[in-house]
Amino acid sequence: MFENLSDKLDRAFKVLKGQGTITEINVAETMKEIRKALLDADVNYKTAKTFTDDVRQKAIGQNVLTAVSPGQLLTKVMNDELAELMGGTATELELTASPTIILIAGLNGAGKTTFTGKLAN
């Protein structure tokens, strides 16, 4: 599932390769492809639309530095928006009760066992 999403996101960013500036047109095309990729990965429509709309607003009109391509800039904007969507900052676990029970859920191969091992240390 994640490989398919990753491939679709890579294809969406190819629209911006070689572009000198970020324009409304190339951002709109890229966001349309990203929204489709998210929907194909079973992301809620409202969440995908809100996310892509927020990224579009933040990306349009930003100056592209000579050392940074438009694709890299849009990737950073998306990363920042995803971090904000997921809660912004990390919070400490409050382990007041003993034993502490934590539910770990995820798809096959998503890293639940690895995460649980790291959490136990």
CSV table of N, CA and C in Angstrom, one decimal:
chain,number,residue,atom,x,y,z
A,1,MET,N,0.8,-1.2,0.0
A,1,MET,CA,0.0,0.0,0.0
A,1,MET,C,0.9,1.3,0.0
A,2,PHE,N,1.9,1.3,0.9
A,2,PHE,CA,2.7,2.5,1.0
A,2,PHE,C,3.6,2.7,-0.3
A,3,GLU,N,4.0,1.5,-0.9
A,3,GLU,CA,4.8,1.6,-2.1
A,3,GLU,C,4.0,2.3,-3.2
A,4,ASN,N,2.8,1.9,-3.3
A,4,ASN,CA,1.9,2.4,-4.3
A,4,ASN,C,1.7,3.9,-4.1
A,5,LEU,N,1.4,4.3,-2.9
A,5,LEU,CA,1.3,5.7,-2.5
A,5,LEU,C,2.5,6.5,-2.8
A,6,SER,N,3.7,5.9,-2.4
A,6,SER,CA,4.9,6.5,-2.7
A,6,SER,C,5.2,6.8,-4.2
A,7,ASP,N,4.9,5.8,-5.0
A,7,ASP,CA,5.0,5.9,-6.4
A,7,ASP,C,4.2,7.0,-7.0
A,8,LYS,N,2.9,7.1,-6.5
A,8,LYS,CA,2.0,8.1,-7.0
A,8,LYS,C,2.5,9.5,-6.6
A,9,LEU,N,3.0,9.6,-5.4
A,9,LEU,CA,3.5,10.9,-4.9
A,9,LEU,C,4.7,11.3,-5.7
A,10,ASP,N,5.6,10.4,-6.0
A,10,ASP,CA,6.7,10.7,-6.8
A,10,ASP,C,6.3,11.2,-8.2
A,11,ARG,N,5.3,10.6,-8.8
A,11,ARG,CA,4.8,11.0,-10.1
A,11,ARG,C,4.2,12.4,-10.0
A,12,ALA,N,3.5,12.7,-8.9
A,12,ALA,CA,2.9,14.0,-8.8
A,12,ALA,C,4.0,15.1,-8.7
A,13,PHE,N,5.1,14.8,-8.0
A,13,PHE,CA,6.2,15.8,-7.9
A,13,PHE,C,7.0,16.0,-9.2
A,14,LYS,N,6.9,15.1,-10.1
A,14,LYS,CA,7.6,15.2,-11.4
A,14,LYS,C,7.1,16.4,-12.2
A,15,VAL,N,5.8,16.8,-11.9
A,15,VAL,CA,5.3,18.0,-12.6
A,15,VAL,C,6.1,19.2,-12.2
A,16,LEU,N,6.7,19.3,-11.0
A,16,LEU,CA,7.4,20.5,-10.6
A,16,LEU,C,8.9,20.4,-11.0
A,17,LYS,N,9.4,19.2,-11.4
A,17,LYS,CA,10.8,19.1,-11.8
A,17,LYS,C,11.1,20.1,-13.0
A,18,GLY,N,12.2,20.8,-12.8
A,18,GLY,CA,12.6,21.7,-13.9
A,18,GLY,C,11.9,23.0,-13.9
A,19,GLN,N,10.9,23.2,-13.1
A,19,GLN,CA,10.2,24.5,-13.0
A,19,GLN,C,11.1,25.5,-12.2
A,20,GLY,N,11.1,26.7,-12.7
A,20,GLY,CA,11.9,27.7,-12.0
A,20,GLY,C,11.2,28.4,-10.8
A,21,THR,N,9.9,28.4,-10.9
A,21,THR,CA,9.1,29.0,-9.8
A,21,THR,C,7.8,28.2,-9.6
A,22,ILE,N,7.3,28.4,-8.4
A,22,ILE,CA,6.0,27.7,-8.1
A,22,ILE,C,4.9,28.6,-8.5
A,23,THR,N,4.0,28.1,-9.4
A,23,THR,CA,2.9,28.9,-9.9
A,23,THR,C,1.6,28.2,-9.4
A,24,GLU,N,0.5,29.0,-9.5
A,24,GLU,CA,-0.8,28.4,-9.2
A,24,GLU,C,-1.1,27.2,-10.0
A,25,ILE,N,-0.7,27.2,-11.3
A,25,ILE,CA,-1.1,26.2,-12.2
A,25,ILE,C,-0.3,24.9,-11.9
A,26,ASN,N,1.0,25.0,-11.7
A,26,ASN,CA,1.7,23.7,-11.4
A,26,ASN,C,1.5,23.2,-10.0
A,27,VAL,N,1.2,24.1,-9.1
A,27,VAL,CA,0.8,23.6,-7.7
A,27,VAL,C,-0.6,22.9,-7.8
A,28,ALA,N,-1.5,23.5,-8.5
A,28,ALA,CA,-2.8,22.9,-8.6
A,28,ALA,C,-2.8,21.5,-9.2
A,29,GLU,N,-2.0,21.4,-10.3
A,29,GLU,CA,-1.8,20.1,-10.9
A,29,GLU,C,-1.2,19.0,-9.9
A,30,THR,N,-0.2,19.5,-9.2
A,30,THR,CA,0.5,18.6,-8.3
A,30,THR,C,-0.5,18.2,-7.1
A,31,MET,N,-1.2,19.2,-6.6
A,31,MET,CA,-2.1,18.9,-5.5
A,31,MET,C,-3.3,18.0,-5.9
A,32,LYS,N,-3.7,18.1,-7.2
A,32,LYS,CA,-4.8,17.2,-7.7
A,32,LYS,C,-4.3,15.8,-7.7
A,33,GLU,N,-3.0,15.6,-8.2
A,33,GLU,CA,-2.5,14.2,-8.2
A,33,GLU,C,-2.2,13.7,-6.8
A,34,ILE,N,-1.8,14.6,-5.9
A,34,ILE,CA,-1.6,14.1,-4.5
A,34,ILE,C,-2.9,13.8,-3.8
A,35,ARG,N,-4.0,14.6,-4.1
A,35,ARG,CA,-5.3,14.3,-3.5
A,35,ARG,C,-5.8,12.9,-4.1
A,36,LYS,N,-5.6,12.7,-5.4
A,36,LYS,CA,-6.0,11.4,-5.9
A,36,LYS,C,-5.2,10.2,-5.2
A,37,ALA,N,-3.9,10.4,-5.0
A,37,ALA,CA,-3.1,9.4,-4.4
A,37,ALA,C,-3.5,9.1,-3.0
A,38,LEU,N,-3.9,10.2,-2.2
A,38,LEU,CA,-4.3,10.0,-0.9
A,38,LEU,C,-5.7,9.3,-0.8
A,39,LEU,N,-6.6,9.6,-1.7
A,39,LEU,CA,-7.9,9.0,-1.8
A,39,LEU,C,-7.7,7.5,-2.2
A,40,ASP,N,-6.8,7.2,-3.1
A,40,ASP,CA,-6.6,5.8,-3.4
A,40,ASP,C,-6.0,5.0,-2.3
A,41,ALA,N,-5.3,5.7,-1.3
A,41,ALA,CA,-4.7,5.1,-0.1
A,41,ALA,C,-5.7,5.1,1.0
A,42,ASP,N,-7.0,5.3,0.7
A,42,ASP,CA,-8.1,5.3,1.7
A,42,ASP,C,-8.1,6.4,2.7
A,43,VAL,N,-7.5,7.5,2.4
A,43,VAL,CA,-7.5,8.7,3.3
A,43,VAL,C,-8.9,9.3,3.1
A,44,ASN,N,-9.5,9.8,4.2
A,44,ASN,CA,-10.8,10.4,4.1
A,44,ASN,C,-10.8,11.6,3.2
A,45,TYR,N,-11.9,11.7,2.4
A,45,TYR,CA,-11.9,12.8,1.4
A,45,TYR,C,-11.8,14.2,2.0
A,46,LYS,N,-12.5,14.4,3.1
A,46,LYS,CA,-12.4,15.8,3.7
A,46,LYS,C,-11.0,16.0,4.2
A,47,THR,N,-10.3,15.0,4.8
A,47,THR,CA,-8.9,15.2,5.2
A,47,THR,C,-8.0,15.5,4.1
A,48,ALA,N,-8.1,14.7,3.0
A,48,ALA,CA,-7.3,14.9,1.8
A,48,ALA,C,-7.5,16.2,1.2
A,49,LYS,N,-8.7,16.7,1.1
A,49,LYS,CA,-9.0,18.0,0.5
A,49,LYS,C,-8.5,19.1,1.3
A,50,THR,N,-8.7,19.0,2.6
A,50,THR,CA,-8.2,20.1,3.5
A,50,THR,C,-6.7,20.1,3.5
A,51,PHE,N,-6.1,19.0,3.5
A,51,PHE,CA,-4.6,18.9,3.5
A,51,PHE,C,-4.1,19.6,2.2
A,52,THR,N,-4.6,19.1,1.1
A,52,THR,CA,-4.1,19.7,-0.2
A,52,THR,C,-4.4,21.2,-0.4
A,53,ASP,N,-5.5,21.6,0.1
A,53,ASP,CA,-5.9,23.0,0.0
A,53,ASP,C,-4.9,23.9,0.9
A,54,ASP,N,-4.6,23.4,2.1
A,54,ASP,CA,-3.7,24.1,3.0
A,54,ASP,C,-2.3,24.1,2.4
A,55,VAL,N,-1.8,23.0,1.8
A,55,VAL,CA,-0.5,23.0,1.2
A,55,VAL,C,-0.5,24.0,0.0
A,56,ARG,N,-1.5,24.0,-0.8
A,56,ARG,CA,-1.6,24.9,-1.9
A,56,ARG,C,-1.5,26.3,-1.5
A,57,GLN,N,-2.2,26.7,-0.5
A,57,GLN,CA,-2.2,28.1,0.0
A,57,GLN,C,-0.8,28.5,0.5
A,58,LYS,N,-0.2,27.6,1.2
A,58,LYS,CA,1.2,27.9,1.8
A,58,LYS,C,2.3,27.9,0.7
A,59,ALA,N,2.1,27.1,-0.4
A,59,ALA,CA,3.1,27.0,-1.4
A,59,ALA,C,3.1,28.1,-2.4
A,60,ILE,N,1.9,28.5,-2.8
A,60,ILE,CA,1.8,29.5,-3.9
A,60,ILE,C,2.4,30.8,-3.5
A,61,GLY,N,3.3,31.3,-4.4
A,61,GLY,CA,3.9,32.6,-4.2
A,61,GLY,C,5.2,32.6,-3.4
A,62,GLN,N,5.6,31.4,-2.9
A,62,GLN,CA,6.9,31.3,-2.2
A,62,GLN,C,8.0,31.5,-3.1
A,63,ASN,N,9.0,32.2,-2.8
A,63,ASN,CA,10.2,32.4,-3.6
A,63,ASN,C,11.0,31.1,-3.5
A,64,VAL,N,11.5,30.6,-4.7
A,64,VAL,CA,12.3,29.5,-4.7
A,64,VAL,C,13.8,29.9,-4.7
A,65,LEU,N,14.5,29.5,-3.7
A,65,LEU,CA,16.0,29.8,-3.7
A,65,LEU,C,16.7,29.0,-4.8
A,66,THR,N,17.8,29.6,-5.2
A,66,THR,CA,18.6,28.9,-6.3
A,66,THR,C,19.0,27.5,-5.9
A,67,ALA,N,19.3,27.3,-4.6
A,67,ALA,CA,19.7,26.0,-4.1
A,67,ALA,C,18.6,25.0,-3.9
A,68,VAL,N,17.4,25.4,-4.0
A,68,VAL,CA,16.2,24.6,-3.7
A,68,VAL,C,15.3,24.6,-4.9
A,69,SER,N,14.9,23.4,-5.3
A,69,SER,CA,13.9,23.3,-6.5
A,69,SER,C,12.5,23.5,-6.0
A,70,PRO,N,11.6,23.8,-6.9
A,70,PRO,CA,10.2,23.9,-6.5
A,70,PRO,C,9.7,22.6,-5.8
A,71,GLY,N,10.1,21.5,-6.4
A,71,GLY,CA,9.7,20.2,-5.8
A,71,GLY,C,10.2,20.0,-4.4
A,72,GLN,N,11.4,20.4,-4.1
A,72,GLN,CA,11.9,20.4,-2.7
A,72,GLN,C,11.2,21.3,-1.8
A,73,LEU,N,10.8,22.5,-2.3
A,73,LEU,CA,10.1,23.4,-1.5
A,73,LEU,C,8.7,22.9,-1.1
A,74,LEU,N,8.0,22.4,-2.1
A,74,LEU,CA,6.7,21.8,-1.9
A,74,LEU,C,6.8,20.6,-1.0
A,75,THR,N,7.8,19.8,-1.1
A,75,THR,CA,8.0,18.7,-0.2
A,75,THR,C,8.1,19.2,1.3
A,76,LYS,N,8.9,20.3,1.5
A,76,LYS,CA,9.0,20.8,2.8
A,76,LYS,C,7.7,21.4,3.3
A,77,VAL,N,6.9,22.1,2.5
A,77,VAL,CA,5.6,22.6,2.9
A,77,VAL,C,4.7,21.4,3.3
A,78,MET,N,4.7,20.4,2.5
A,78,MET,CA,3.9,19.2,2.8
A,78,MET,C,4.3,18.5,4.1
A,79,ASN,N,5.6,18.4,4.3
A,79,ASN,CA,6.1,17.8,5.5
A,79,ASN,C,5.6,18.6,6.7
A,80,ASP,N,5.8,19.9,6.7
A,80,ASP,CA,5.4,20.8,7.8
A,80,ASP,C,3.9,20.7,8.0
A,81,GLU,N,3.1,20.6,6.9
A,81,GLU,CA,1.6,20.5,7.1
A,81,GLU,C,1.2,19.2,7.7
A,82,LEU,N,1.9,18.1,7.2
A,82,LEU,CA,1.6,16.8,7.8
A,82,LEU,C,2.0,16.7,9.3
A,83,ALA,N,3.1,17.3,9.7
A,83,ALA,CA,3.5,17.4,11.1
A,83,ALA,C,2.4,18.1,11.9
A,84,GLU,N,1.9,19.2,11.3
A,84,GLU,CA,0.9,20.0,12.0
A,84,GLU,C,-0.4,19.2,12.1
A,85,LEU,N,-0.8,18.5,11.1
A,85,LEU,CA,-2.0,17.7,11.0
A,85,LEU,C,-1.9,16.5,12.1
A,86,MET,N,-0.7,16.0,12.3
A,86,MET,CA,-0.5,14.9,13.2
A,86,MET,C,-0.3,15.3,14.7
A,87,GLY,N,-0.4,16.6,14.9
A,87,GLY,CA,-0.3,17.1,16.3
A,87,GLY,C,0.7,18.1,16.5
A,88,GLY,N,1.6,18.3,15.6
A,88,GLY,CA,2.6,19.4,15.7
A,88,GLY,C,3.8,19.0,16.4
A,89,THR,N,3.7,18.8,17.7
A,89,THR,CA,4.9,18.4,18.5
A,89,THR,C,4.7,17.1,19.2
A,90,ALA,N,5.8,16.5,19.6
A,90,ALA,CA,5.7,15.2,20.3
A,90,ALA,C,5.3,15.5,21.7
A,91,THR,N,4.5,14.6,22.3
A,91,THR,CA,4.1,14.8,23.7
A,91,THR,C,4.6,13.6,24.5
A,92,GLU,N,5.0,13.8,25.7
A,92,GLU,CA,5.5,12.7,26.6
A,92,GLU,C,4.3,11.8,27.0
A,93,LEU,N,4.6,10.6,27.1
A,93,LEU,CA,3.6,9.6,27.6
A,93,LEU,C,3.6,9.8,29.1
A,94,GLU,N,2.3,9.9,29.7
A,94,GLU,CA,2.2,9.9,31.1
A,94,GLU,C,1.9,8.5,31.6
A,95,LEU,N,2.9,7.9,32.2
A,95,LEU,CA,2.7,6.5,32.7
A,95,LEU,C,2.5,6.6,34.2
A,96,THR,N,1.3,6.9,34.6
A,96,THR,CA,1.0,7.0,36.0
A,96,THR,C,0.5,5.7,36.6
A,97,ALA,N,-0.3,5.0,35.9
A,97,ALA,CA,-0.9,3.7,36.4
A,97,ALA,C,0.1,2.6,36.1
A,98,SER,N,0.0,1.5,36.9
A,98,SER,CA,0.8,0.4,36.6
A,98,SER,C,-0.1,-0.8,36.7
A,99,PRO,N,-0.1,-1.7,35.7
A,99,PRO,CA,0.6,-1.6,34.5
A,99,PRO,C,-0.1,-0.6,33.5
A,100,THR,N,0.7,-0.1,32.6
A,100,THR,CA,0.2,0.8,31.6
A,100,THR,C,-0.1,0.0,30.4
A,101,ILE,N,-1.3,0.3,29.9
A,101,ILE,CA,-1.8,-0.5,28.7
A,101,ILE,C,-1.9,0.5,27.5
A,102,ILE,N,-1.2,0.1,26.4
A,102,ILE,CA,-1.2,1.0,25.2
A,102,ILE,C,-1.6,0.1,24.1
A,103,LEU,N,-2.6,0.6,23.3
A,103,LEU,CA,-3.0,-0.1,22.1
A,103,LEU,C,-2.2,0.3,20.9
A,104,ILE,N,-1.6,-0.7,20.2
A,104,ILE,CA,-0.8,-0.4,19.0
A,104,ILE,C,-1.6,-1.1,17.9
A,105,ALA,N,-1.9,-0.3,16.9
A,105,ALA,CA,-2.7,-0.8,15.7
A,105,ALA,C,-2.0,-0.3,14.4
A,106,GLY,N,-2.1,-1.1,13.4
A,106,GLY,CA,-1.5,-0.7,12.1
A,106,GLY,C,-1.6,-1.8,11.1
A,107,LEU,N,-1.3,-1.5,9.9
A,107,LEU,CA,-1.3,-2.5,8.8
A,107,LEU,C,-0.2,-3.5,8.9
A,108,ASN,N,-0.3,-4.6,8.2
A,108,ASN,CA,0.8,-5.6,8.2
A,108,ASN,C,2.0,-5.0,7.7
A,109,GLY,N,3.1,-5.2,8.4
A,109,GLY,CA,4.4,-4.6,7.9
A,109,GLY,C,4.6,-3.2,8.2
A,110,ALA,N,3.7,-2.6,9.0
A,110,ALA,CA,3.8,-1.1,9.3
A,110,ALA,C,4.8,-0.8,10.4
A,111,GLY,N,5.3,-1.8,11.1
A,111,GLY,CA,6.3,-1.6,12.2
A,111,GLY,C,5.8,-1.6,13.6
A,112,LYS,N,4.7,-2.3,13.8
A,112,LYS,CA,4.1,-2.4,15.2
A,112,LYS,C,5.0,-3.1,16.2
A,113,THR,N,5.6,-4.2,15.8
A,113,THR,CA,6.5,-4.9,16.6
A,113,THR,C,7.7,-4.2,16.9
A,114,THR,N,8.3,-3.6,15.9
A,114,THR,CA,9.5,-2.8,16.1
A,114,THR,C,9.3,-1.6,17.0
A,115,PHE,N,8.1,-0.9,16.8
A,115,PHE,CA,7.8,0.2,17.7
A,115,PHE,C,7.6,-0.2,19.1
A,116,THR,N,6.9,-1.4,19.3
A,116,THR,CA,6.7,-1.9,20.6
A,116,THR,C,8.0,-2.2,21.3
A,117,GLY,N,8.9,-2.8,20.6
A,117,GLY,CA,10.2,-3.1,21.2
A,117,GLY,C,10.9,-1.8,21.6
A,118,LYS,N,10.9,-0.8,20.8
A,118,LYS,CA,11.5,0.5,21.1
A,118,LYS,C,10.8,1.1,22.3
A,119,LEU,N,9.5,1.0,22.4
A,119,LEU,CA,8.7,1.6,23.5
A,119,LEU,C,9.1,0.9,24.8
A,120,ALA,N,9.3,-0.4,24.7
A,120,ALA,CA,9.6,-1.2,25.9
A,120,ALA,C,11.0,-0.8,26.5
A,121,ASN,N,11.9,-0.4,25.7
A,121,ASN,CA,13.2,0.0,26.2
A,121,ASN,C,13.1,1.4,26.8
